[in-house]
Amino acid sequence: MQPATRKRLEIRAHHLLCMFGFKGLGYSRAFVDNMRTIVDSFFSQWGAEVELLTGCDAICAACPHVRHGKCAAEEGADLAVRTRDEKVLAMLGLAAGDRLDSPSLVRLVADKVQPSELPLICAGCQWLPVGYCQEGLSNFQRGR
Ligand code: SF4
Ligand code: SF4
């Protein structure tokens, strides 16, 4: 049965891509549990209402790397991840503050982003060499 109200999520733009590749890896147990809940809502049949950000979001909220509301995973990380957010927004033709339902966002990402573009978008991310994100997006595109 359709829920009375959709869950609302604040998601930074590059995390749209990360969610396609999520397979239970992350920075801590709390991070993984939180991200699993968010990913489940994002891809659920009824979806969630999503507001796009270029700063810390619902996924960062449980990340041990947040310091004073910014990503401090390494030197220069906050600027790097914001730049990644901006790249993804530009590719999707969207802007920070835009609100969409998650099924529409899932379709948009699958239409506009190719797995082969991830090395450029995600340069420097420690998870890129693992390959799950390209694989997840590719599998989704093939399964449509
Ligand atoms: S490579 Fe990193 S930034 Fe890119 S989608 Fe995967 S986890 Fe996210
Ligand atoms: S590493 Fe940075 S951008 Fe990624 S979840 Fe943690 S705080 Fe957010």
PDB file of C-alpha atoms and ligand atoms in Angstrom:
ATOM      1  CA  MET A   1       0.000   0.000   0.000  1.00  0.00           C
ATOM      2  CA  GLN A   2       1.264   3.470  -0.848  1.00  0.00           C
ATOM      3  CA  PRO A   3       2.464   5.353   2.263  1.00  0.00           C
ATOM      4  CA  ALA A   4       0.446   8.444   3.241  1.00  0.00           C
ATOM      5  CA  THR A   5       3.518  10.647   2.922  1.00  0.00           C
ATOM      6  CA  ARG A   6       6.765  10.115   1.085  1.00  0.00           C
ATOM      7  CA  LYS A   7       9.999  10.241   3.004  1.00  0.00           C
ATOM      8  CA  ARG A   8      11.897  13.489   2.444  1.00  0.00           C
ATOM      9  CA  LEU A   9      15.641  13.339   1.865  1.00  0.00           C
ATOM     10  CA  GLU A  10      18.340  15.965   1.451  1.00  0.00           C
ATOM     11  CA  ILE A  11      20.957  14.493  -0.879  1.00  0.00           C
ATOM     12  CA  ARG A  12      24.132  16.069  -2.199  1.00  0.00           C
ATOM     13  CA  ALA A  13      24.260  15.628  -5.942  1.00  0.00           C
ATOM     14  CA  HIS A  14      27.218  13.274  -6.300  1.00  0.00           C
ATOM     15  CA  HIS A  15      25.636  10.900  -3.790  1.00  0.00           C
ATOM     16  CA  LEU A  16      23.026  10.144  -6.445  1.00  0.00           C
ATOM     17  CA  LEU A  17      25.772   8.189  -8.214  1.00  0.00           C
ATOM     18  CA  CYS A  18      27.132   6.620  -5.029  1.00  0.00           C
ATOM     19  CA  MET A  19      23.700   5.164  -4.283  1.00  0.00           C
ATOM     20  CA  PHE A  20      23.700   3.167  -7.519  1.00  0.00           C
ATOM     21  CA  GLY A  21      26.886   1.398  -6.392  1.00  0.00           C
ATOM     22  CA  PHE A  22      26.133   0.877  -2.714  1.00  0.00           C
ATOM     23  CA  LYS A  23      26.844  -2.688  -1.633  1.00  0.00           C
ATOM     24  CA  GLY A  24      27.275  -2.225   2.096  1.00  0.00           C
ATOM     25  CA  LEU A  25      30.757  -0.700   2.153  1.00  0.00           C
ATOM     26  CA  GLY A  26      31.457   2.540   3.987  1.00  0.00           C
ATOM     27  CA  TYR A  27      33.362   4.425   6.641  1.00  0.00           C
ATOM     28  CA  SER A  28      31.800   2.896   9.778  1.00  0.00           C
ATOM     29  CA  ARG A  29      28.964   0.629  10.866  1.00  0.00           C
ATOM     30  CA  ALA A  30      26.736   3.642  11.622  1.00  0.00           C
ATOM     31  CA  PHE A  31      27.518   5.123   8.206  1.00  0.00           C
ATOM     32  CA  VAL A  32      26.631   1.890   6.399  1.00  0.00           C
ATOM     33  CA  ASP A  33      23.386   1.408   8.360  1.00  0.00           C
ATOM     34  CA  ASN A  34      22.307   4.993   7.669  1.00  0.00           C
ATOM     35  CA  MET A  35      23.218   4.796   3.994  1.00  0.00           C
ATOM     36  CA  ARG A  36      21.368   1.497   3.584  1.00  0.00           C
ATOM     37  CA  THR A  37      18.182   3.095   4.969  1.00  0.00           C
ATOM     38  CA  ILE A  38      18.549   6.066   2.611  1.00  0.00           C
ATOM     39  CA  VAL A  39      19.333   3.914  -0.433  1.00  0.00           C
ATOM     40  CA  ASP A  40      16.302   1.714   0.319  1.00  0.00           C
ATOM     41  CA  SER A  41      14.036   4.794   0.450  1.00  0.00           C
ATOM     42  CA  PHE A  42      15.606   6.292  -2.662  1.00  0.00           C
ATOM     43  CA  PHE A  43      15.056   3.182  -4.790  1.00  0.00           C
ATOM     44  CA  SER A  44      11.778   2.099  -3.161  1.00  0.00           C
ATOM     45  CA  GLN A  45       8.676   1.599  -5.260  1.00  0.00           C
ATOM     46  CA  TRP A  46       7.063   4.799  -3.962  1.00  0.00           C
ATOM     47  CA  GLY A  47      10.278   6.758  -3.783  1.00  0.00           C
ATOM     48  CA  ALA A  48      11.191   9.746  -1.662  1.00  0.00           C
ATOM     49  CA  GLU A  49      10.987  13.509  -2.131  1.00  0.00           C
ATOM     50  CA  VAL A  50      14.577  14.630  -2.689  1.00  0.00           C
ATOM     51  CA  GLU A  51      16.104  18.085  -2.288  1.00  0.00           C
ATOM     52  CA  LEU A  52      19.484  18.352  -4.000  1.00  0.00           C
ATOM     53  CA  LEU A  53      22.426  19.928  -2.183  1.00  0.00           C
ATOM     54  CA  THR A  54      26.064  20.793  -2.760  1.00  0.00           C
ATOM     55  CA  GLY A  55      26.988  20.341   0.881  1.00  0.00           C
ATOM     56  CA  CYS A  56      26.663  17.838   3.683  1.00  0.00           C
ATOM     57  CA  ASP A  57      23.485  15.776   3.456  1.00  0.00           C
ATOM     58  CA  ALA A  58      21.560  12.898   4.998  1.00  0.00           C
ATOM     59  CA  ILE A  59      24.355  10.464   4.070  1.00  0.00           C
ATOM     60  CA  CYS A  60      27.139  12.686   5.428  1.00  0.00           C
ATOM     61  CA  ALA A  61      25.088  12.984   8.656  1.00  0.00           C
ATOM     62  CA  ALA A  62      26.391   9.603   9.852  1.00  0.00           C
ATOM     63  CA  CYS A  63      29.886   9.922   8.350  1.00  0.00           C
ATOM     64  CA  PRO A  64      32.861  10.049  10.721  1.00  0.00           C
ATOM     65  CA  HIS A  65      34.613  12.448   8.327  1.00  0.00           C
ATOM     66  CA  VAL A  66      32.273  15.408   8.905  1.00  0.00           C
ATOM     67  CA  ARG A  67      33.895  18.290  10.815  1.00  0.00           C
ATOM     68  CA  HIS A  68      31.936  21.463  11.530  1.00  0.00           C
ATOM     69  CA  GLY A  69      29.422  20.653   8.826  1.00  0.00           C
ATOM     70  CA  LYS A  70      32.035  20.036   6.138  1.00  0.00           C
ATOM     71  CA  CYS A  71      33.660  17.002   4.578  1.00  0.00           C
ATOM     72  CA  ALA A  72      37.083  16.589   6.147  1.00  0.00           C
ATOM     73  CA  ALA A  73      37.929  13.156   4.770  1.00  0.00           C
ATOM     74  CA  GLU A  74      41.319  14.509   3.702  1.00  0.00           C
ATOM     75  CA  GLU A  75      43.048  17.787   2.884  1.00  0.00           C
ATOM     76  CA  GLY A  76      40.889  19.718   0.409  1.00  0.00           C
ATOM     77  CA  ALA A  77      38.072  17.156   0.555  1.00  0.00           C
ATOM     78  CA  ASP A  78      35.212  19.617   1.044  1.00  0.00           C
ATOM     79  CA  LEU A  79      36.065  21.578  -2.111  1.00  0.00           C
ATOM     80  CA  ALA A  80      36.632  18.345  -4.056  1.00  0.00           C
ATOM     81  CA  VAL A  81      33.257  16.850  -3.144  1.00  0.00           C
ATOM     82  CA  ARG A  82      31.425  20.142  -3.747  1.00  0.00           C
ATOM     83  CA  THR A  83      33.033  20.325  -7.179  1.00  0.00           C
ATOM     84  CA  ARG A  84      31.868  16.757  -7.800  1.00  0.00           C
ATOM     85  CA  ASP A  85      28.328  17.774  -6.747  1.00  0.00           C
ATOM     86  CA  GLU A  86      28.381  20.684  -9.202  1.00  0.00           C
ATOM     87  CA  LYS A  87      29.572  18.431 -12.031  1.00  0.00           C
ATOM     88  CA  VAL A  88      26.714  16.003 -11.443  1.00  0.00           C
ATOM     89  CA  LEU A  89      24.136  18.807 -11.241  1.00  0.00           C
ATOM     90  CA  ALA A  90      25.392  20.219 -14.547  1.00  0.00           C
ATOM     91  CA  MET A  91      25.175  16.809 -16.199  1.00  0.00           C
ATOM     92  CA  LEU A  92      21.597  16.389 -14.990  1.00  0.00           C
ATOM     93  CA  GLY A  93      20.568  19.944 -15.915  1.00  0.00           C
ATOM     94  CA  LEU A  94      19.623  20.648 -12.296  1.00  0.00           C
ATOM     95  CA  ALA A  95      20.649  23.094  -9.568  1.00  0.00           C
ATOM     96  CA  ALA A  96      21.129  22.996  -5.813  1.00  0.00           C
ATOM     97  CA  GLY A  97      17.780  23.417  -4.112  1.00  0.00           C
ATOM     98  CA  ASP A  98      15.833  21.609  -6.823  1.00  0.00           C
ATOM     99  CA  ARG A  99      13.307  19.090  -5.520  1.00  0.00           C
ATOM    100  CA  LEU A 100      12.307  15.954  -7.403  1.00  0.00           C
ATOM    101  CA  ASP A 101      10.847  12.579  -6.556  1.00  0.00           C
ATOM    102  CA  SER A 102      13.453   9.831  -6.441  1.00  0.00           C
ATOM    103  CA  PRO A 103      11.998   7.681  -9.272  1.00  0.00           C
ATOM    104  CA  SER A 104      12.433  10.683 -11.585  1.00  0.00           C
ATOM    105  CA  LEU A 105      15.979  11.224 -10.345  1.00  0.00           C
ATOM    106  CA  VAL A 106      16.857   7.563 -10.841  1.00  0.00           C
ATOM    107  CA  ARG A 107      15.654   7.758 -14.456  1.00  0.00           C
ATOM    108  CA  LEU A 108      17.470  11.040 -15.045  1.00  0.00           C
ATOM    109  CA  VAL A 109      20.793   9.727 -13.737  1.00  0.00           C
ATOM    110  CA  ALA A 110      20.474   6.559 -15.821  1.00  0.00           C
ATOM    111  CA  ASP A 111      19.654   8.650 -18.909  1.00  0.00           C
ATOM    112  CA  LYS A 112      22.333  11.311 -18.498  1.00  0.00           C
ATOM    113  CA  VAL A 113      25.353   9.642 -16.891  1.00  0.00           C
ATOM    114  CA  GLN A 114      27.384   6.878 -18.461  1.00  0.00           C
ATOM    115  CA  PRO A 115      29.453   4.506 -16.293  1.00  0.00           C
ATOM    116  CA  SER A 116      32.496   5.393 -18.425  1.00  0.00           C
ATOM    117  CA  GLU A 117      32.199   9.010 -17.188  1.00  0.00           C
ATOM    118  CA  LEU A 118      32.642   8.118 -13.521  1.00  0.00           C
ATOM    119  CA  PRO A 119      36.469   8.157 -13.546  1.00  0.00           C
ATOM    120  CA  LEU A 120      36.328  11.826 -14.575  1.00  0.00           C
ATOM    121  CA  ILE A 121      33.469  12.810 -12.234  1.00  0.00           C
ATOM    122  CA  CYS A 122      34.777  10.850  -9.269  1.00  0.00           C
ATOM    123  CA  ALA A 123      38.528  11.332  -9.700  1.00  0.00           C
ATOM    124  CA  GLY A 124      40.210  10.908  -6.334  1.00  0.00           C
ATOM    125  CA  CYS A 125      37.433   8.921  -4.651  1.00  0.00           C
ATOM    126  CA  GLN A 126      38.775   5.931  -2.771  1.00  0.00           C
ATOM    127  CA  TRP A 127      35.829   3.771  -3.883  1.00  0.00           C
ATOM    128  CA  LEU A 128      36.323   4.349  -7.604  1.00  0.00           C
ATOM    129  CA  PRO A 129      38.910   1.548  -8.076  1.00  0.00           C
ATOM    130  CA  VAL A 130      36.530  -0.924  -6.395  1.00  0.00           C
ATOM    131  CA  GLY A 131      34.294  -0.580  -9.458  1.00  0.00           C
ATOM    132  CA  TYR A 132      30.939  -1.040  -7.704  1.00  0.00           C
ATOM    133  CA  CYS A 133      29.583   2.357  -8.785  1.00  0.00           C
ATOM    134  CA  GLN A 134      30.221   1.867 -12.489  1.00  0.00           C
ATOM    135  CA  GLU A 135      28.937  -1.690 -12.205  1.00  0.00           C
ATOM    136  CA  GLY A 136      25.778  -0.630 -10.339  1.00  0.00           C
ATOM    137  CA  LEU A 137      24.885   2.080 -12.854  1.00  0.00           C
ATOM    138  CA  SER A 138      25.685  -0.202 -15.767  1.00  0.00           C
ATOM    139  CA  ASN A 139      23.541  -3.040 -14.363  1.00  0.00           C
ATOM    140  CA  PHE A 140      20.641  -0.648 -13.808  1.00  0.00           C
ATOM    141  CA  GLN A 141      20.885   0.693 -17.365  1.00  0.00           C
ATOM    142  CA  ARG A 142      21.013  -2.828 -18.797  1.00  0.00           C
ATOM    143  CA  GLY A 143      18.019  -3.952 -16.726  1.00  0.00           C
ATOM    144  CA  ARG A 144      15.643  -1.198 -17.851  1.00  0.00           C
TER     145      ARG A 144
HETATM  146  S1  SF4 B   1      33.343   6.465  -7.164  1.00  0.00           S
HETATM  147 FE1  SF4 B   1      33.063   7.484  -5.175  1.00  0.00          FE
HETATM  148  S2  SF4 B   1      32.094   9.471  -5.607  1.00  0.00           S
HETATM  149 FE2  SF4 B   1      31.898   8.194  -7.438  1.00  0.00          FE
HETATM  150  S3  SF4 B   1      29.918   7.255  -7.279  1.00  0.00           S
HETATM  151 FE3  SF4 B   1      31.365   5.824  -6.373  1.00  0.00          FE
HETATM  152  S4  SF4 B   1      31.468   6.264  -4.180  1.00  0.00           S
HETATM  153 FE4  SF4 B   1      30.469   7.979  -5.220  1.00  0.00          FE
HETATM  154  S1  SF4 B   2      33.362  11.334   2.900  1.00  0.00           S
HETATM  155 FE1  SF4 B   2      32.647  13.471   2.912  1.00  0.00          FE
HETATM  156  S2  SF4 B   2      31.115  13.629   1.247  1.00  0.00           S
HETATM  157 FE2  SF4 B   2      31.435  11.454   1.689  1.00  0.00          FE
HETATM  158  S3  SF4 B   2      29.819  10.941   3.163  1.00  0.00           S
HETATM  159 FE3  SF4 B   2      31.659  11.491   4.353  1.00  0.00          FE
HETATM  160  S4  SF4 B   2      31.451  13.684   4.785  1.00  0.00           S
HETATM  161 FE4  SF4 B   2      29.992  13.182   3.138  1.00  0.00          FE
END
